[in-house]
């Protein structure tokens, strides 16, 4: 991750622009924003930012740990500070995202339990015999693997540690596949039509990383054919109104990008921001 140097030159008196409402209820200063052309500080979530529209920008404050939408190179050329969450705040983000991913994984492994309407009880395989493939072993992926290890059989894949030749065999085995990769040129569309076709019938794909890691149209075809399931907290556009929404919640479970959204993370972000504007 790029090094960030903080400077205290009048950060508390800046004109703010934002593309996220993450801190609105905790930082009243962010309720009073300006147009992009006037902005001196940009407060951003997961959406893209166009620095060419912000000639007066002095700083970017990122609400989260995903940095695929942070224009580091251009910011460096223009001497714009990039301010990321503190280590304490990142700790909450990493662990709560891992916790939420485990929640979605277990929800998908425990689908089709039966019905209370006629008190039907469907038999299922013992959870300890289920196999979960964790794709990406960064800060979040490693925690997911560790949390799942006492419950299921855990398979792992990371581009740094594994060969792509291993992927087909891993996909073939997994009852659930959970994504924990950053969005890079090399991971965009990583889960494509061919790789989706390797998934077992009835298995599930869980995504709390970034939507474009998966090819949307390819996933649509698999879901439409009722071959696999999916649970996504992140999407190709947000709010998501795309082609897969019609399958929610039966085969495509959607949550509104809330994996890290615990109060401790939000209070931590607010404290990080206030430590800047109170310099």
Tab-separated table of C-alpha atoms in Angstrom:
chain	number	residue	atom	x	y	z
A	1	UNK	CA	0.000	0.000	0.000
A	2	UNK	CA	1.421	3.451	-0.900
A	3	UNK	CA	2.946	5.489	1.901
A	4	UNK	CA	0.810	8.410	3.033
A	5	UNK	CA	2.321	11.504	4.612
A	6	UNK	CA	-0.093	13.658	6.624
A	7	UNK	CA	0.304	17.396	6.832
A	8	UNK	CA	-1.698	19.688	9.060
A	9	UNK	CA	-1.933	22.737	6.804
A	10	UNK	CA	-5.482	24.020	7.435
A	11	UNK	CA	-7.219	20.658	6.927
A	12	UNK	CA	-9.920	21.813	9.340
A	13	UNK	CA	-10.952	24.739	7.121
A	14	UNK	CA	-11.350	22.937	3.831
A	15	UNK	CA	-14.287	22.825	1.474
A	16	UNK	CA	-15.592	19.254	1.338
A	17	UNK	CA	-16.908	17.148	-1.532
A	18	UNK	CA	-18.034	13.552	-1.054
A	19	UNK	CA	-19.358	10.552	-2.958
A	20	UNK	CA	-20.370	8.595	0.153
A	21	UNK	CA	-22.768	9.204	3.046
A	22	UNK	CA	-20.782	6.918	5.365
A	23	UNK	CA	-19.919	9.600	7.917
A	24	UNK	CA	-22.863	11.970	7.523
A	25	UNK	CA	-24.479	11.064	10.847
A	26	UNK	CA	-21.198	11.290	12.769
A	27	UNK	CA	-19.410	14.261	11.197
A	28	UNK	CA	-21.770	17.257	10.774
A	29	UNK	CA	-19.136	19.133	8.756
A	30	UNK	CA	-19.766	16.709	5.890
A	31	UNK	CA	-23.398	17.795	5.602
A	32	UNK	CA	-22.140	21.053	4.089
A	33	UNK	CA	-20.410	20.179	0.819
A	34	UNK	CA	-19.473	21.991	-2.380
A	35	UNK	CA	-19.335	21.125	-6.064
A	36	UNK	CA	-16.310	19.199	-7.297
A	37	UNK	CA	-14.700	22.251	-8.891
A	38	UNK	CA	-14.546	24.018	-5.504
A	39	UNK	CA	-13.514	21.007	-3.428
A	40	UNK	CA	-10.370	21.046	-1.326
A	41	UNK	CA	-10.954	17.673	0.366
A	42	UNK	CA	-12.748	14.683	-1.199
A	43	UNK	CA	-14.295	12.111	1.135
A	44	UNK	CA	-14.775	8.929	-0.892
A	45	UNK	CA	-16.254	5.474	-0.516
A	46	UNK	CA	-16.011	2.761	-3.175
A	47	UNK	CA	-17.129	4.850	-6.172
A	48	UNK	CA	-14.645	6.309	-8.686
A	49	UNK	CA	-13.334	9.852	-8.399
A	50	UNK	CA	-12.301	12.109	-11.293
A	51	UNK	CA	-9.492	14.414	-10.194
A	52	UNK	CA	-9.672	16.405	-13.437
A	53	UNK	CA	-12.936	17.872	-12.112
A	54	UNK	CA	-11.200	19.056	-8.901
A	55	UNK	CA	-8.540	21.661	-9.661
A	56	UNK	CA	-8.363	22.880	-6.040
A	57	UNK	CA	-8.138	19.509	-4.312
A	58	UNK	CA	-5.587	19.193	-1.512
A	59	UNK	CA	-6.574	15.895	0.151
A	60	UNK	CA	-8.542	12.659	-0.294
A	61	UNK	CA	-9.974	10.859	2.749
A	62	UNK	CA	-10.849	7.228	2.039
A	63	UNK	CA	-13.711	5.597	3.980
A	64	UNK	CA	-12.576	1.979	3.755
A	65	UNK	CA	-9.641	-0.237	2.872
A	66	UNK	CA	-10.318	-0.947	-0.806
A	67	UNK	CA	-7.990	1.293	-2.806
A	68	UNK	CA	-8.907	0.345	-6.389
A	69	UNK	CA	-10.707	3.700	-6.819
A	70	UNK	CA	-7.946	5.837	-5.297
A	71	UNK	CA	-5.904	7.657	-8.014
A	72	UNK	CA	-2.561	7.475	-6.219
A	73	UNK	CA	-0.362	8.337	-9.208
A	74	UNK	CA	-2.286	11.444	-10.204
A	75	UNK	CA	-2.601	12.521	-6.570
A	76	UNK	CA	1.170	12.264	-6.144
A	77	UNK	CA	1.785	14.350	-9.279
A	78	UNK	CA	-0.501	17.068	-7.937
A	79	UNK	CA	0.763	16.846	-4.340
A	80	UNK	CA	-2.667	15.769	-3.100
A	81	UNK	CA	-2.606	13.948	0.253
A	82	UNK	CA	-4.225	10.509	0.324
A	83	UNK	CA	-5.429	9.714	3.839
A	84	UNK	CA	-6.377	6.119	4.663
A	85	UNK	CA	-8.013	4.743	7.834
A	86	UNK	CA	-5.818	4.275	10.898
A	87	UNK	CA	-4.499	0.826	11.809
A	88	UNK	CA	-7.079	0.531	14.598
A	89	UNK	CA	-9.946	1.361	12.233
A	90	UNK	CA	-8.616	-1.008	9.576
A	91	UNK	CA	-8.588	-3.770	12.176
A	92	UNK	CA	-12.346	-3.375	12.641
A	93	UNK	CA	-12.872	-3.323	8.861
A	94	UNK	CA	-10.838	-6.467	8.264
A	95	UNK	CA	-12.373	-8.546	11.029
A	96	UNK	CA	-15.984	-7.456	10.617
A	97	UNK	CA	-15.805	-8.038	6.850
A	98	UNK	CA	-14.430	-11.501	7.563
A	99	UNK	CA	-17.223	-12.120	10.087
A	100	UNK	CA	-19.862	-11.006	7.592
A	101	UNK	CA	-18.378	-13.183	4.858
A	102	UNK	CA	-18.554	-16.194	7.190
A	103	UNK	CA	-22.196	-15.297	7.902
A	104	UNK	CA	-23.015	-15.328	4.162
A	105	UNK	CA	-21.077	-18.556	3.621
A	106	UNK	CA	-22.922	-20.364	6.414
A	107	UNK	CA	-26.239	-18.974	5.210
A	108	UNK	CA	-25.588	-20.451	1.762
A	109	UNK	CA	-24.418	-23.787	3.177
A	110	UNK	CA	-27.569	-23.982	5.305
A	111	UNK	CA	-30.033	-23.112	2.537
A	112	UNK	CA	-32.994	-25.402	1.762
A	113	UNK	CA	-33.562	-26.475	5.351
A	114	UNK	CA	-37.244	-27.213	4.868
A	115	UNK	CA	-40.502	-25.396	5.484
A	116	UNK	CA	-42.542	-24.425	8.526
A	117	UNK	CA	-45.696	-24.351	6.382
A	118	UNK	CA	-45.965	-28.144	6.334
A	119	UNK	CA	-43.187	-28.771	8.868
A	120	UNK	CA	-41.044	-30.384	6.175
A	121	UNK	CA	-37.464	-31.143	7.229
A	122	UNK	CA	-34.832	-31.527	4.513
A	123	UNK	CA	-31.825	-33.670	5.272
A	124	UNK	CA	-28.402	-32.120	4.768
A	125	UNK	CA	-24.769	-33.160	4.792
A	126	UNK	CA	-22.765	-32.631	7.994
A	127	UNK	CA	-21.244	-29.121	7.904
A	128	UNK	CA	-17.796	-30.462	8.751
A	129	UNK	CA	-17.766	-32.354	5.440
A	130	UNK	CA	-18.498	-29.226	3.398
A	131	UNK	CA	-15.609	-27.652	1.497
A	132	UNK	CA	-15.158	-23.868	1.276
A	133	UNK	CA	-12.653	-22.358	-1.149
A	134	UNK	CA	-11.179	-19.024	-0.010
A	135	UNK	CA	-9.874	-17.076	-3.019
A	136	UNK	CA	-7.333	-14.508	-1.845
A	137	UNK	CA	-5.315	-14.664	1.363
A	138	UNK	CA	-4.865	-11.043	2.328
A	139	UNK	CA	-5.932	-9.456	5.611
A	140	UNK	CA	-9.555	-10.550	5.223
A	141	UNK	CA	-9.173	-13.851	3.391
A	142	UNK	CA	-6.801	-15.277	5.985
A	143	UNK	CA	-9.229	-14.400	8.769
A	144	UNK	CA	-12.109	-16.031	6.884
A	145	UNK	CA	-10.069	-19.212	6.450
A	146	UNK	CA	-9.130	-19.214	10.137
A	147	UNK	CA	-12.712	-18.623	11.316
A	148	UNK	CA	-14.098	-21.357	9.050
A	149	UNK	CA	-11.419	-23.925	9.821
A	150	UNK	CA	-13.119	-25.329	12.960
A	151	UNK	CA	-16.426	-25.620	11.089
A	152	UNK	CA	-15.718	-26.810	7.548
A	153	UNK	CA	-12.975	-28.168	5.338
A	154	UNK	CA	-11.124	-25.093	4.029
A	155	UNK	CA	-9.383	-24.896	0.656
A	156	UNK	CA	-7.319	-21.839	-0.234
A	157	UNK	CA	-5.966	-20.142	-3.329
A	158	UNK	CA	-3.841	-17.024	-3.649
A	159	UNK	CA	-2.142	-15.859	-6.870
A	160	UNK	CA	1.105	-15.332	-4.965
A	161	UNK	CA	1.118	-18.810	-3.420
A	162	UNK	CA	-0.618	-20.965	-6.032
A	163	UNK	CA	-0.587	-21.722	-9.744
A	164	UNK	CA	-3.683	-21.059	-11.863
A	165	UNK	CA	-3.432	-24.691	-12.932
A	166	UNK	CA	-4.799	-25.586	-9.491
A	167	UNK	CA	-8.002	-23.575	-9.876
A	168	UNK	CA	-10.152	-26.040	-11.790
A	169	UNK	CA	-9.613	-28.819	-9.273
A	170	UNK	CA	-10.351	-26.455	-6.373
A	171	UNK	CA	-13.527	-25.096	-8.010
A	172	UNK	CA	-14.690	-28.676	-8.722
A	173	UNK	CA	-14.490	-29.591	-5.029
A	174	UNK	CA	-15.952	-26.517	-3.346
A	175	UNK	CA	-19.468	-26.316	-1.933
A	176	UNK	CA	-18.919	-22.582	-1.494
A	177	UNK	CA	-16.354	-20.179	-2.973
A	178	UNK	CA	-15.677	-16.875	-1.214
A	179	UNK	CA	-13.837	-13.973	-2.870
A	180	UNK	CA	-11.249	-11.858	-1.034
A	181	UNK	CA	-9.127	-10.352	-3.804
A	182	UNK	CA	-8.447	-6.675	-4.503
A	183	UNK	CA	-9.783	-5.303	-7.779
A	184	UNK	CA	-6.772	-5.019	-10.092
A	185	UNK	CA	-6.346	-5.356	-13.853
A	186	UNK	CA	-5.260	-8.948	-13.194
A	187	UNK	CA	-8.343	-9.797	-11.078
A	188	UNK	CA	-11.052	-7.998	-13.080
A	189	UNK	CA	-13.246	-10.786	-14.473
A	190	UNK	CA	-11.149	-13.380	-12.622
A	191	UNK	CA	-14.283	-15.496	-12.087
A	192	UNK	CA	-15.343	-15.794	-15.713
A	193	UNK	CA	-17.695	-18.096	-17.632
A	194	UNK	CA	-15.165	-20.912	-17.828
A	195	UNK	CA	-14.364	-20.837	-14.121
A	196	UNK	CA	-18.014	-20.581	-13.139
A	197	UNK	CA	-18.641	-23.698	-15.230
A	198	UNK	CA	-16.183	-25.565	-12.968
A	199	UNK	CA	-18.394	-25.009	-9.920
A	200	UNK	CA	-20.375	-27.946	-8.556
A	201	UNK	CA	-24.101	-28.036	-9.193
A	202	UNK	CA	-25.833	-26.447	-6.198
A	203	UNK	CA	-22.698	-24.727	-4.901
A	204	UNK	CA	-22.543	-21.028	-3.990
A	205	UNK	CA	-20.346	-18.039	-4.831
A	206	UNK	CA	-19.929	-15.407	-2.094
A	207	UNK	CA	-18.497	-11.960	-2.855
A	208	UNK	CA	-17.637	-9.351	-0.209
A	209	UNK	CA	-14.647	-8.015	-2.185
A	210	UNK	CA	-15.538	-6.171	-5.423
A	211	UNK	CA	-18.285	-6.878	-7.968
A	212	UNK	CA	-16.161	-6.724	-11.169
A	213	UNK	CA	-13.974	-9.620	-9.992
A	214	UNK	CA	-16.876	-11.691	-11.359
A	215	UNK	CA	-18.197	-11.477	-14.920
A	216	UNK	CA	-21.783	-10.302	-14.433
A	217	UNK	CA	-23.245	-11.817	-17.615
A	218	UNK	CA	-21.558	-15.160	-17.018
A	219	UNK	CA	-22.936	-15.329	-13.474
A	220	UNK	CA	-26.370	-14.353	-14.796
A	221	UNK	CA	-26.363	-17.331	-17.166
A	222	UNK	CA	-25.442	-19.765	-14.381
A	223	UNK	CA	-28.062	-18.362	-11.993
A	224	UNK	CA	-30.737	-18.236	-14.705
A	225	UNK	CA	-30.104	-21.906	-15.453
A	226	UNK	CA	-30.575	-22.651	-11.737
A	227	UNK	CA	-27.245	-24.445	-11.537
A	228	UNK	CA	-25.547	-22.460	-8.754
A	229	UNK	CA	-26.371	-19.883	-6.059
A	230	UNK	CA	-24.651	-16.638	-5.056
A	231	UNK	CA	-24.577	-14.135	-2.190
A	232	UNK	CA	-23.112	-10.701	-2.984
A	233	UNK	CA	-22.467	-7.658	-0.805
A	234	UNK	CA	-20.667	-5.805	-3.621
A	235	UNK	CA	-21.779	-5.152	-7.173
A	236	UNK	CA	-20.849	-3.822	-10.595
A	237	UNK	CA	-22.783	-0.618	-9.962
A	238	UNK	CA	-24.174	0.504	-6.634
A	239	UNK	CA	-27.032	0.750	-5.839
A	240	UNK	CA	-27.431	-2.382	-7.939
A	241	UNK	CA	-30.370	-2.549	-10.355
A	242	UNK	CA	-28.759	-4.949	-12.822
A	243	UNK	CA	-29.748	-8.190	-14.499
A	244	UNK	CA	-29.184	-10.398	-11.451
A	245	UNK	CA	-31.475	-8.494	-9.123
A	246	UNK	CA	-34.512	-10.405	-10.412
A	247	UNK	CA	-33.147	-13.553	-8.730
A	248	UNK	CA	-32.970	-12.014	-5.229
A	249	UNK	CA	-33.380	-13.618	-2.751
A	250	UNK	CA	-34.074	-17.129	-4.064
A	251	UNK	CA	-30.819	-17.759	-5.922
A	252	UNK	CA	-28.934	-14.447	-5.721
A	253	UNK	CA	-28.840	-13.042	-2.192
A	254	UNK	CA	-28.059	-9.303	-2.053
A	255	UNK	CA	-26.914	-7.118	0.845
A	256	UNK	CA	-26.252	-3.357	0.345
A	257	UNK	CA	-22.433	-3.261	0.724
A	258	UNK	CA	-22.545	-3.562	4.517
A	259	UNK	CA	-19.861	-6.169	5.280
A	260	UNK	CA	-17.663	-3.782	7.294
A	261	UNK	CA	-20.470	-1.497	8.422
A	262	UNK	CA	-20.290	-2.039	12.196
A	263	UNK	CA	-20.517	0.949	14.549
A	264	UNK	CA	-16.926	0.499	15.766
A	265	UNK	CA	-15.617	0.909	12.216
A	266	UNK	CA	-17.781	3.996	11.648
A	267	UNK	CA	-16.776	5.612	14.954
A	268	UNK	CA	-13.149	4.810	14.115
A	269	UNK	CA	-13.453	6.517	10.734
A	270	UNK	CA	-15.083	9.525	12.350
A	271	UNK	CA	-12.241	9.730	14.901
A	272	UNK	CA	-9.683	9.457	12.087
A	273	UNK	CA	-11.392	12.271	10.201
A	274	UNK	CA	-11.709	14.496	13.268
A	275	UNK	CA	-8.045	14.007	14.094
A	276	UNK	CA	-7.347	15.673	10.738
A	277	UNK	CA	-9.770	18.574	10.855
A	278	UNK	CA	-8.819	19.389	14.455
A	279	UNK	CA	-5.103	19.700	13.710
